[in-house]
PDB file of C-alpha atoms and ligand atoms in Angstrom:
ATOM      1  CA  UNK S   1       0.000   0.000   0.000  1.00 87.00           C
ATOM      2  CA  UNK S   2       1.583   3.377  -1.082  1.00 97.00           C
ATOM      3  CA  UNK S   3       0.296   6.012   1.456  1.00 98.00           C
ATOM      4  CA  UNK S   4       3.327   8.231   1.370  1.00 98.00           C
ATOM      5  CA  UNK S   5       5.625   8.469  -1.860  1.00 98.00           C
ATOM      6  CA  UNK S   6       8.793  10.203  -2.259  1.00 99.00           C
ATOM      7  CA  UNK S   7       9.362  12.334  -5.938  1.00 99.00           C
ATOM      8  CA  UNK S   8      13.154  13.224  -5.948  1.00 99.00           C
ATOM      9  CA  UNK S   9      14.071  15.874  -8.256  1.00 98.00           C
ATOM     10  CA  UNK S  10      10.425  16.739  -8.072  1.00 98.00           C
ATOM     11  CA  UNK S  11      11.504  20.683  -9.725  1.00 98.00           C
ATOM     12  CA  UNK S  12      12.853  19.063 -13.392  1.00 98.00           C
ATOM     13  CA  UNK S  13      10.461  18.847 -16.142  1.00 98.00           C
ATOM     14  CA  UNK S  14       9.758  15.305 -15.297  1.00 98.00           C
ATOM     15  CA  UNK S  15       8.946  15.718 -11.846  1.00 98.00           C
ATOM     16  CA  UNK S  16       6.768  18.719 -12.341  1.00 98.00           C
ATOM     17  CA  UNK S  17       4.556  17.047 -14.966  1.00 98.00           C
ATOM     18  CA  UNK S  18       4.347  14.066 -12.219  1.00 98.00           C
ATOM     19  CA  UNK S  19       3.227  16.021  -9.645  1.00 98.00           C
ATOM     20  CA  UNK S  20       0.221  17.135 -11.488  1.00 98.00           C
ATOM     21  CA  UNK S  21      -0.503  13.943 -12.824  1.00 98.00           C
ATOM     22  CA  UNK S  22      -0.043  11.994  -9.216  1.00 98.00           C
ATOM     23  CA  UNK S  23      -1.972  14.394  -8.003  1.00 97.00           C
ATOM     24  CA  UNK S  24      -4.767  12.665  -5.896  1.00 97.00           C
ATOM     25  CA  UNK S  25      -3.609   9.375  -7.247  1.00 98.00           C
ATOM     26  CA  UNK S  26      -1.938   8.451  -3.714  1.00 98.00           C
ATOM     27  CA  UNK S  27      -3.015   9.852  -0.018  1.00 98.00           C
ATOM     28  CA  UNK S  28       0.506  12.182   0.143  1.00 98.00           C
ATOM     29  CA  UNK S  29       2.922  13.123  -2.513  1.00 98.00           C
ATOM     30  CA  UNK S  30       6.233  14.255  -0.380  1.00 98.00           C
ATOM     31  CA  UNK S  31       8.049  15.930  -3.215  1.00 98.00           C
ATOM     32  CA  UNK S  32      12.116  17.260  -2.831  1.00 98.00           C
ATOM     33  CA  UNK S  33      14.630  18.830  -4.540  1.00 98.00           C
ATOM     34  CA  UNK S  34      17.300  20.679  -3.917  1.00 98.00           C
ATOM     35  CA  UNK S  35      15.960  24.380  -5.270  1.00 97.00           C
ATOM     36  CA  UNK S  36      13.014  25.036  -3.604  1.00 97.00           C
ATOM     37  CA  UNK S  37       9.213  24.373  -5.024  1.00 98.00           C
ATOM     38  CA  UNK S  38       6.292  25.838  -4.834  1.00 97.00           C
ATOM     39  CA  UNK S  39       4.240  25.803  -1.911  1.00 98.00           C
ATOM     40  CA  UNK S  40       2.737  22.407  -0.672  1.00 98.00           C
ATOM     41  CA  UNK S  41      -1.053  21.800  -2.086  1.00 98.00           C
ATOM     42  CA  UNK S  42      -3.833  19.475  -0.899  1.00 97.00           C
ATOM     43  CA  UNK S  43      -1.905  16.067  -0.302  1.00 98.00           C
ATOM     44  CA  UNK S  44       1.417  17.199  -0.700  1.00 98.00           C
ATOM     45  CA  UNK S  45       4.462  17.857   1.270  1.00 98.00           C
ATOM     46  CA  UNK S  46       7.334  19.766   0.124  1.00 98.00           C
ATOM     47  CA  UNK S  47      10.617  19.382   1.099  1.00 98.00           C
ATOM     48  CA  UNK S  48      14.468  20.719   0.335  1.00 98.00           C
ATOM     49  CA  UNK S  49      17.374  18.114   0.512  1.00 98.00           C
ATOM     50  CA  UNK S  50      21.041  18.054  -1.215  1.00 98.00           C
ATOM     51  CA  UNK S  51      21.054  14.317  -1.957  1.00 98.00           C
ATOM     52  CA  UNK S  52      24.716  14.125  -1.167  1.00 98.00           C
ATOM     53  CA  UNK S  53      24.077  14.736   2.121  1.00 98.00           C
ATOM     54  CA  UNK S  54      23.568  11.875   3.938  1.00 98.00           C
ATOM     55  CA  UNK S  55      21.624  12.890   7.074  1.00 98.00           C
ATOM     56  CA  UNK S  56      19.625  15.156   5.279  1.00 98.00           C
ATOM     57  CA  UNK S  57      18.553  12.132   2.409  1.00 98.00           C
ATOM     58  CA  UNK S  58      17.682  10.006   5.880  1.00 98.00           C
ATOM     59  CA  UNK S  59      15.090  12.831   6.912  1.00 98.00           C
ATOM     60  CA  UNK S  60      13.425  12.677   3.108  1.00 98.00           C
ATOM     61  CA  UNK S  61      12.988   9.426   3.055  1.00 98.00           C
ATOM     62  CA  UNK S  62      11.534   8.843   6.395  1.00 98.00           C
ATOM     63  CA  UNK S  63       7.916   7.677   6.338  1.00 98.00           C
ATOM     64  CA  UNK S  64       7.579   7.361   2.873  1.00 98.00           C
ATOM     65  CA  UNK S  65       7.033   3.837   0.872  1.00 98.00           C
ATOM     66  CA  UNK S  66       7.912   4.540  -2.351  1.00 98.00           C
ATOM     67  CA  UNK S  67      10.022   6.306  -4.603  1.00 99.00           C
ATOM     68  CA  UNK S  68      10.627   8.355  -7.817  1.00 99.00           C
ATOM     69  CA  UNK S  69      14.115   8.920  -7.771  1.00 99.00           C
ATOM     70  CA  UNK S  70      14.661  11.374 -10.474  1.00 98.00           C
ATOM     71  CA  UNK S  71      17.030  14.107  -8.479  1.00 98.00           C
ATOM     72  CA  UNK S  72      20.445  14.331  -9.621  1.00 98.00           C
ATOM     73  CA  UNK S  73      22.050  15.251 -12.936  1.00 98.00           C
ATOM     74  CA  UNK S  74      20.118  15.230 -16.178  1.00 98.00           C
ATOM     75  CA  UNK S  75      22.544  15.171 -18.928  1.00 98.00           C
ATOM     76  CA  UNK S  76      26.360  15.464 -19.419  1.00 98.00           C
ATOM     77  CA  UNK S  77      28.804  16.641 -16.878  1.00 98.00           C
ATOM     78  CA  UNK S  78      32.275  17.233 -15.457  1.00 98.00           C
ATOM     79  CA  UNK S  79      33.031  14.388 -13.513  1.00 98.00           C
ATOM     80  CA  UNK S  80      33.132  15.497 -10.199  1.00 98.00           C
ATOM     81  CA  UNK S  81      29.122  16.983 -11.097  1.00 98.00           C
ATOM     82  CA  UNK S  82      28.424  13.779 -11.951  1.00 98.00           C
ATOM     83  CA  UNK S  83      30.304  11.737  -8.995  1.00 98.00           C
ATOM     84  CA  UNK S  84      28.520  13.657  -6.300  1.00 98.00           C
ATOM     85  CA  UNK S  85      24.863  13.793  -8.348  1.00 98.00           C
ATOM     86  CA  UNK S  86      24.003  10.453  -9.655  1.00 98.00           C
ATOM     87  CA  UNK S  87      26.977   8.333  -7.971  1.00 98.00           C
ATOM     88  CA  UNK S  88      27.132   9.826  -3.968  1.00 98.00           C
ATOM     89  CA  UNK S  89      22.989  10.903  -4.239  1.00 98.00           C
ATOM     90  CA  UNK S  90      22.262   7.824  -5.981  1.00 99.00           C
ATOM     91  CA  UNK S  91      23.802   5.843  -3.285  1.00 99.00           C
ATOM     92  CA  UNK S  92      22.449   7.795  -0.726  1.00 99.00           C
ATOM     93  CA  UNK S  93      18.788   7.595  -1.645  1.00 99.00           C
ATOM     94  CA  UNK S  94      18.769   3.537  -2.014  1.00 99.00           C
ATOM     95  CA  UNK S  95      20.820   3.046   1.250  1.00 99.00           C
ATOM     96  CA  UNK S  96      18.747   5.614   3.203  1.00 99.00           C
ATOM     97  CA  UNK S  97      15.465   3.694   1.928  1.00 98.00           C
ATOM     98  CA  UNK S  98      17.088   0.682   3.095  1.00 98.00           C
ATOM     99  CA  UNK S  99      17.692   1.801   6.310  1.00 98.00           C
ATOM    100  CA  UNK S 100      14.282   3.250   6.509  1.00 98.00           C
ATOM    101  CA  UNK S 101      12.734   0.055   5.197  1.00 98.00           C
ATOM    102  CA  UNK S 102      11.676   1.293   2.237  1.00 98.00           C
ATOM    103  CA  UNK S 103      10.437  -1.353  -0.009  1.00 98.00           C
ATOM    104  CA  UNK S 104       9.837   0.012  -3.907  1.00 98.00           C
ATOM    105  CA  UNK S 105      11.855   2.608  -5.447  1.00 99.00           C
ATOM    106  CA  UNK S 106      11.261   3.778  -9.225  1.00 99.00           C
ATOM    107  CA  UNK S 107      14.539   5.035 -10.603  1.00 98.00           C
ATOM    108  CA  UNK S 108      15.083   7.690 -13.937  1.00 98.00           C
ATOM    109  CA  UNK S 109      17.739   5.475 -15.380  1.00 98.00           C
ATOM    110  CA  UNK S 110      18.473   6.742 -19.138  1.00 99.00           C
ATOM    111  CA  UNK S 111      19.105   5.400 -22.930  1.00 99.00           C
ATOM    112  CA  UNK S 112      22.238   7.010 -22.377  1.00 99.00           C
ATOM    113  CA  UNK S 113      23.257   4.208 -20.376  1.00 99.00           C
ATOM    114  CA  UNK S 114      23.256   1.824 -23.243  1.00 99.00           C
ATOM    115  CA  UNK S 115      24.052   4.985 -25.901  1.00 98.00           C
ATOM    116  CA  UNK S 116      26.387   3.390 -27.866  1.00 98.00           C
ATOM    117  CA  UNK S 117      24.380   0.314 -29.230  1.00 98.00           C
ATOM    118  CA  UNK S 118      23.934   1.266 -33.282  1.00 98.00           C
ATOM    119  CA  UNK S 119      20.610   2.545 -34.240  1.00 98.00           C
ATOM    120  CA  UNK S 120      20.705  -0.448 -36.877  1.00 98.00           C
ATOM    121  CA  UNK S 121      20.438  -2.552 -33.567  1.00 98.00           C
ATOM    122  CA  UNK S 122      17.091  -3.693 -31.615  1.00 98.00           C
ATOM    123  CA  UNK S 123      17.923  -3.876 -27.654  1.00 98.00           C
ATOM    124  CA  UNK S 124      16.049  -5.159 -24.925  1.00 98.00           C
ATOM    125  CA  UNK S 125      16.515  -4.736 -20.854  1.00 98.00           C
ATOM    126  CA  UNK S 126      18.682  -7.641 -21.316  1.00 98.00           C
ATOM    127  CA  UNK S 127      21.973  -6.243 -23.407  1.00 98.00           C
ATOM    128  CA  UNK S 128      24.965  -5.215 -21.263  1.00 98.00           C
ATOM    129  CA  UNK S 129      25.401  -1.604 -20.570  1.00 98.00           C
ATOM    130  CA  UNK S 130      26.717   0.463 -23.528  1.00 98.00           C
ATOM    131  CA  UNK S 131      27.132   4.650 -22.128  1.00 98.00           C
ATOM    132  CA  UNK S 132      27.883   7.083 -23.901  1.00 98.00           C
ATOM    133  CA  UNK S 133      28.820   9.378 -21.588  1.00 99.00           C
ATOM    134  CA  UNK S 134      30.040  10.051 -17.891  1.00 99.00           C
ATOM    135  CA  UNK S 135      26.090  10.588 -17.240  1.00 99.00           C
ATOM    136  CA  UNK S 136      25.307   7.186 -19.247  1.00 99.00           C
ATOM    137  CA  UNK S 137      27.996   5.206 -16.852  1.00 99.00           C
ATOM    138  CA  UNK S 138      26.334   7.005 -13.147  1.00 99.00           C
ATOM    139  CA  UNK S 139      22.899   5.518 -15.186  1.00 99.00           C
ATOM    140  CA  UNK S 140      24.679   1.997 -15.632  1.00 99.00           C
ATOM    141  CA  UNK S 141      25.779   2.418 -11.816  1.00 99.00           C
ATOM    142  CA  UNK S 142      22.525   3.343 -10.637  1.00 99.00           C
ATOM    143  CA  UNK S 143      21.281  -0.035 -12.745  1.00 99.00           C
ATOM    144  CA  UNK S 144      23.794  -2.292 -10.863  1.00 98.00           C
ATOM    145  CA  UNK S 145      23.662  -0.823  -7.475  1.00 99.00           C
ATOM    146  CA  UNK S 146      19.965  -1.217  -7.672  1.00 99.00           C
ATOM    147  CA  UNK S 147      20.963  -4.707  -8.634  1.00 98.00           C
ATOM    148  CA  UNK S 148      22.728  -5.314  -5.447  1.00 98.00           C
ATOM    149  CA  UNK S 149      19.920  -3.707  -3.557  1.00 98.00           C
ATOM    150  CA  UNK S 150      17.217  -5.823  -5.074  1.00 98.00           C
ATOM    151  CA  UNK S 151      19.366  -8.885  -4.481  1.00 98.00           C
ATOM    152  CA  UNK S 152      20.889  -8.658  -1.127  1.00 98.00           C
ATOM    153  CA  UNK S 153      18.042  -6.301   0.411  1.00 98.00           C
ATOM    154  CA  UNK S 154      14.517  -7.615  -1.377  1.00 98.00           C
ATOM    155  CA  UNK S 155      13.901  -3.995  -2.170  1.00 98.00           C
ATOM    156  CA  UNK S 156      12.041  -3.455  -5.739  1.00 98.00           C
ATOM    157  CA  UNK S 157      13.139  -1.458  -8.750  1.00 99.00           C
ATOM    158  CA  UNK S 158      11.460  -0.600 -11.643  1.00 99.00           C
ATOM    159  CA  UNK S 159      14.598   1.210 -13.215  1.00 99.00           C
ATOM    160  CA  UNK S 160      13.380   3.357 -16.429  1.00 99.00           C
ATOM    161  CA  UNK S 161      15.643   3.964 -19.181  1.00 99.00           C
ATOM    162  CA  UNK S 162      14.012   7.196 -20.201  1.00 99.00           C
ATOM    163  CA  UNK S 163      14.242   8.042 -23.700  1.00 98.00           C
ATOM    164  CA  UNK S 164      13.307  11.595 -24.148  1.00 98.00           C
ATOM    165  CA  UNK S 165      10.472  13.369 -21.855  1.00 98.00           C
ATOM    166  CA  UNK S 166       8.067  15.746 -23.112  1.00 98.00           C
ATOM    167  CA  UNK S 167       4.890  16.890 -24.364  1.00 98.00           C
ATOM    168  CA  UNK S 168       6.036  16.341 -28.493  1.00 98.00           C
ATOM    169  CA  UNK S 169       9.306  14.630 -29.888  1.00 98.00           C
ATOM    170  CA  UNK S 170      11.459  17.641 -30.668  1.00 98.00           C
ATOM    171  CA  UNK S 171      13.806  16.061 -33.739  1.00 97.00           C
ATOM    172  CA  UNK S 172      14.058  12.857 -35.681  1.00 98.00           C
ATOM    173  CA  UNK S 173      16.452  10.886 -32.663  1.00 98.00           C
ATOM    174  CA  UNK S 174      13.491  11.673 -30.595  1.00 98.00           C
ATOM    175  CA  UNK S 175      10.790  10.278 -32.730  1.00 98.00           C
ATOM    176  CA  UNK S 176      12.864   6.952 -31.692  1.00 98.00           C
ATOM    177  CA  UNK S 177      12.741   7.520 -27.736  1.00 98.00           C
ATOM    178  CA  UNK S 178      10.504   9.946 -26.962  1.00 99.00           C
ATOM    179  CA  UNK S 179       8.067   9.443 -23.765  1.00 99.00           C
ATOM    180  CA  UNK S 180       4.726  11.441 -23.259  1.00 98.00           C
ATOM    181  CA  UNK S 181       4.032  12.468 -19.644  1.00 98.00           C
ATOM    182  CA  UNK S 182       0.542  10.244 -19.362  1.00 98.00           C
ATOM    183  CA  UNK S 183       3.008   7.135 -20.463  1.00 99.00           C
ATOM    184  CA  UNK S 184       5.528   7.651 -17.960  1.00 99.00           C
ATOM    185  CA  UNK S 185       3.135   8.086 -15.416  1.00 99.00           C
ATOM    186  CA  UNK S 186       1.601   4.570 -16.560  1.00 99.00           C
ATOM    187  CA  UNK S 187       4.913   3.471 -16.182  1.00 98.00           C
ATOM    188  CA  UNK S 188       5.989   5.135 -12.261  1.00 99.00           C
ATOM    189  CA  UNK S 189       2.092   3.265 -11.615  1.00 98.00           C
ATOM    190  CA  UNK S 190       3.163   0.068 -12.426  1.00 98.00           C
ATOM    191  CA  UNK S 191       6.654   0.336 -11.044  1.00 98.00           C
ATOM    192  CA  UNK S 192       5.222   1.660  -7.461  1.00 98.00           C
ATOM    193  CA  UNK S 193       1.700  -0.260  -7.499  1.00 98.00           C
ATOM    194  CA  UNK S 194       2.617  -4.168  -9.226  1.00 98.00           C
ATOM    195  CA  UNK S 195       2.484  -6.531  -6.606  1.00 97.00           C
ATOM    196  CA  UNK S 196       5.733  -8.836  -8.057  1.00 96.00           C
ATOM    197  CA  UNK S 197       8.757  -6.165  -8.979  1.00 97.00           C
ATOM    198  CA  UNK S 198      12.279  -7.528  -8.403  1.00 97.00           C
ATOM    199  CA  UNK S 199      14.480  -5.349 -10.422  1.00 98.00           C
ATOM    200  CA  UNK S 200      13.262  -4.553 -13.704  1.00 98.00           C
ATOM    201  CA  UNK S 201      14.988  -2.735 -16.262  1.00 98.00           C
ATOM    202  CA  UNK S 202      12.314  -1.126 -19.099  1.00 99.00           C
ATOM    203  CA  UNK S 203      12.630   1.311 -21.678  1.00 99.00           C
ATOM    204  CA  UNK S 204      10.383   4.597 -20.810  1.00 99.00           C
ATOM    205  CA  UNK S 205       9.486   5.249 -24.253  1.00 99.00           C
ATOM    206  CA  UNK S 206       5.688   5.640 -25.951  1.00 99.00           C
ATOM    207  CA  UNK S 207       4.557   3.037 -28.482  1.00 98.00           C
ATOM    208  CA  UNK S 208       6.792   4.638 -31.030  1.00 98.00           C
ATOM    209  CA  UNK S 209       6.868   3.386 -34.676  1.00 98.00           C
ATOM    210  CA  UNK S 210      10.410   3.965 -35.046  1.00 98.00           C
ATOM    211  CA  UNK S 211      11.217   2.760 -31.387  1.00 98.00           C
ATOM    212  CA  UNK S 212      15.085   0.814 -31.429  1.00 97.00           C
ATOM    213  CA  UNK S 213      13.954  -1.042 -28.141  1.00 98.00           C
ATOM    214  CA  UNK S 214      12.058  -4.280 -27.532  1.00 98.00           C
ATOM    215  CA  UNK S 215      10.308  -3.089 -24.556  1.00 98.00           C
ATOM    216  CA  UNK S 216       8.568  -6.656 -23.824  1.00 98.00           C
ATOM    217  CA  UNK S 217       9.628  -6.584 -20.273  1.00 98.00           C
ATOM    218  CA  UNK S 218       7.709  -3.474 -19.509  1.00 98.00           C
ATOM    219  CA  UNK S 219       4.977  -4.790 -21.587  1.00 98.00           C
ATOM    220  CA  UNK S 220       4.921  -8.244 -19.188  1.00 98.00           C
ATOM    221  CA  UNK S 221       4.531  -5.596 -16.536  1.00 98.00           C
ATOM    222  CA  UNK S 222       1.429  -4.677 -18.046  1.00 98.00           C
ATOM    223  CA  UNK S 223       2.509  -1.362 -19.835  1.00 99.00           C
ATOM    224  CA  UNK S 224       0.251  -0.241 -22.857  1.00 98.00           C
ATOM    225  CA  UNK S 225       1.558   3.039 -23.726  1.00 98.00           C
ATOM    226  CA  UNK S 226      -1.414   5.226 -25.433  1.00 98.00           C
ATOM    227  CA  UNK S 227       0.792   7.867 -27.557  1.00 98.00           C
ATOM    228  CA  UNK S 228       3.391   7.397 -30.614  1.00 98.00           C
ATOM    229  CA  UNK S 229       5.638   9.878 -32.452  1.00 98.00           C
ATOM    230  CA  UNK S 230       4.569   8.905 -35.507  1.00 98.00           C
ATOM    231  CA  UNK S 231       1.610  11.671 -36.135  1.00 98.00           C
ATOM    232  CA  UNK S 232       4.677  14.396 -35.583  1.00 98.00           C
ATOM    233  CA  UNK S 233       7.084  12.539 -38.002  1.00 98.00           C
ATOM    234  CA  UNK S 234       6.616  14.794 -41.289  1.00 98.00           C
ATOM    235  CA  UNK S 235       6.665  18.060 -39.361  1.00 98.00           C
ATOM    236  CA  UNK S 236       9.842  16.677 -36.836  1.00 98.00           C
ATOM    237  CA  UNK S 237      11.500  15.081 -40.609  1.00 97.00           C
ATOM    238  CA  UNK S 238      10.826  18.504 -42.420  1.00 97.00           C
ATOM    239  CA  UNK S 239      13.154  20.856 -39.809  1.00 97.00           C
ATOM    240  CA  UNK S 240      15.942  18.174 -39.387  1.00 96.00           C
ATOM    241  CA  UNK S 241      19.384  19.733 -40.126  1.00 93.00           C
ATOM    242  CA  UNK S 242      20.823  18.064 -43.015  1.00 90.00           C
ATOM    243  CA  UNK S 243      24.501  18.132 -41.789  1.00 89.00           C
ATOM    244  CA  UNK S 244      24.320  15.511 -38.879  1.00 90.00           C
ATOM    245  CA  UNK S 245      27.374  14.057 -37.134  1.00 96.00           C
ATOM    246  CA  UNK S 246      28.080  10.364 -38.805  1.00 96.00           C
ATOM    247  CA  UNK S 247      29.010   9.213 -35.089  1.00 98.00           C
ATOM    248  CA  UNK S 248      26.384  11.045 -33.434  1.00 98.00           C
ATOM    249  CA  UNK S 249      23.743   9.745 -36.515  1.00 97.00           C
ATOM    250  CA  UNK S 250      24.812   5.691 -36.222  1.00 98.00           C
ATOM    251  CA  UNK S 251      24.407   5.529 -32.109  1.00 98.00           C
ATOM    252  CA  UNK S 252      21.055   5.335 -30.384  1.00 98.00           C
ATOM    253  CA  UNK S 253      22.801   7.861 -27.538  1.00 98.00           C
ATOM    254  CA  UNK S 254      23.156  10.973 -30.480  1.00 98.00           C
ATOM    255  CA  UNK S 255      25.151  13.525 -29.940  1.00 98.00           C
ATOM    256  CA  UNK S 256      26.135  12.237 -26.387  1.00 98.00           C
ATOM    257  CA  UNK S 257      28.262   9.618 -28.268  1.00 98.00           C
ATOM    258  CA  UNK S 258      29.618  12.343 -30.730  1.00 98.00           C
ATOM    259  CA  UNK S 259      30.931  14.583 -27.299  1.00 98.00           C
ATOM    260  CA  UNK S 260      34.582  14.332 -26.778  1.00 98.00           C
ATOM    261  CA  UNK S 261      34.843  11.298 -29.174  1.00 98.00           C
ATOM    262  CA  UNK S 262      38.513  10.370 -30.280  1.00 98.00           C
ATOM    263  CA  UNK S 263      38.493   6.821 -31.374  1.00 97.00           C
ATOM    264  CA  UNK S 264      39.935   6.312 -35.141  1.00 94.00           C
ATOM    265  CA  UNK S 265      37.548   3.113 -36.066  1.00 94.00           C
ATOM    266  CA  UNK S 266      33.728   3.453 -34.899  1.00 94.00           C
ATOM    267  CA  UNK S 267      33.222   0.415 -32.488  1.00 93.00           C
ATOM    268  CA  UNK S 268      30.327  -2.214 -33.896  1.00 92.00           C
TER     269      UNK S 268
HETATM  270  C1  15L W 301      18.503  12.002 -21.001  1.00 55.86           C
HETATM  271  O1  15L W 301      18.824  11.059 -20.300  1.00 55.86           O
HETATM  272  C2  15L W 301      18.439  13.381 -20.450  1.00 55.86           C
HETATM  273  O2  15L W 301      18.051  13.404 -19.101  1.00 55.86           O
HETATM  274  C3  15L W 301      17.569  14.293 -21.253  1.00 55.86           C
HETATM  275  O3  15L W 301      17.840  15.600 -20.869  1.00 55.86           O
HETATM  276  C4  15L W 301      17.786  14.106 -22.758  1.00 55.86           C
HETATM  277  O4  15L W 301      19.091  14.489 -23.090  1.00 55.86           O
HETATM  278  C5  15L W 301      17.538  12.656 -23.098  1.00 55.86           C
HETATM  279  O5  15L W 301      18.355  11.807 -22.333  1.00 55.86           O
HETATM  280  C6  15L W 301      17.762  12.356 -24.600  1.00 55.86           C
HETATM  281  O6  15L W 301      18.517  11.432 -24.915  1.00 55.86           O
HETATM  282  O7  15L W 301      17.114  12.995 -25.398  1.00 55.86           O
END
């Protein structure tokens, strides 16, 4: 039973849109970040916490029984950014839900964790970890810790490699990955509410035409995703650039795999 559940991150696009659309949907909604947020409403409680800071991540997770863990760094970094974000706060949040006895955590993992698998290439939640970035490996470490927590702990992850959030895919990569808010939500649902969640790795996309995933575990789950990219296709196809990077054009992770890239022979 989820009376009390945790959104970190809760002021980044994602965690806005899920705070209206969890609105209601369980008794209290504690929602944290770091910056502060607007006011608490009707069922909510708001709350400020540096996830790198141990004692204070005990405090925001006490009471609760679930989890959105979305805080921490969205995109590419410098590494210390990204050590104390997604690798110290990461850590943080799953062994002070531990501690707390927390039982189900939802994680933001990211496609960027398995970037550098070819676009010519179908994946599933089964391939080995791929990143394309500093922020894809803290995703493939959040995957693995989660691993170990699920394992040696019995605590349940649904961790969600999020293709790309938002209301409308914004260019032709995204019309492979891209997420509406109502799906994700479907998806945080299952992952807090399904009665049999060890740790489950699914793709957070829509039911995307183009889609480079087989998304069959999240569909086990019981995930029917009600939007697609393809009605935005022409329009997204028609203001495409037609200079693209080659490396950033042949790797599901874009232009994160095209960053800083020095290799002479483009791996397989
Ligand atoms: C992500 O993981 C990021 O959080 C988001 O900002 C986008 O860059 C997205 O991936 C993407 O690949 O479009």
């Amino acid at each position: 039973m989820m009376n009390r559940v945790l959104i970190t991150g809760a002021g980044g696009g994602i965690g806005r849109a899920l705070r209206e659309t969890l609105r209601g949907v369980y008794p209290i909604l504690r929602l944290s970040d770091r910056v502060g947020l607007a006011p608490a409403g009707a069922g909510e409680e708001v709350d400020q916490t540096d996830i790198t800071d141990m004692a204070a991540v005990e405090k925001m997770v006490a009471g609760v029984d679930g989890i959105v863990h979305l805080g921490g760094i969205s995109g590419e970094s410098d590494w210390q950014t990204i050590l104390a974000g997604n690798i110290v706060g990461t850590y943080n949040v799953f062994e002070a839900a531990r501690r707390a006895g927390v039982k189900r955590i939802v994680m933001a993992t990211s496609n960027h964790a398995v970037g550098f698998y070819p676009r010519a290439q179908t994946i599933d939640h089964r391939v080995v970890p791929r990143p394309d970035s500093r922020y894809g490996v803290s995703k493939a470490f959040a995957e693995a810790l989660a691993s170990l927590y699920a394992d040696k702990h019995g605590i349940g992850f649904l961790l969600t490699r999020i293709g790309n959030f938002g209301p409308r895919p914004i260019d032709k990569r995204r019309l492979s990955i891209w997420i509406s808010p109502r799906d994700y939500t479907q998806l945080v649902r299952i992952g807090l509410e399904h009665p049999d969640i060890r740790c489950e790795i699914v793709y957070g996309v829509s039911n995307n035409r183009r889609s480079w995933y087989d998304n069959s575990n999240a569909e086990r789950l019981g995930y029917r995703p009600q939007d697609e990219s393809e009605p935005y296709a022409a329009e997204v196809l028609a203001a495409e650039p037609a200079d693209a990077d080659p490396i950033a054009e042949r790797y599901q992770g874009g232009t994160f795999c095209a960053q800083e890239y020095t290799a002479e022979t483009p791996p397989d």
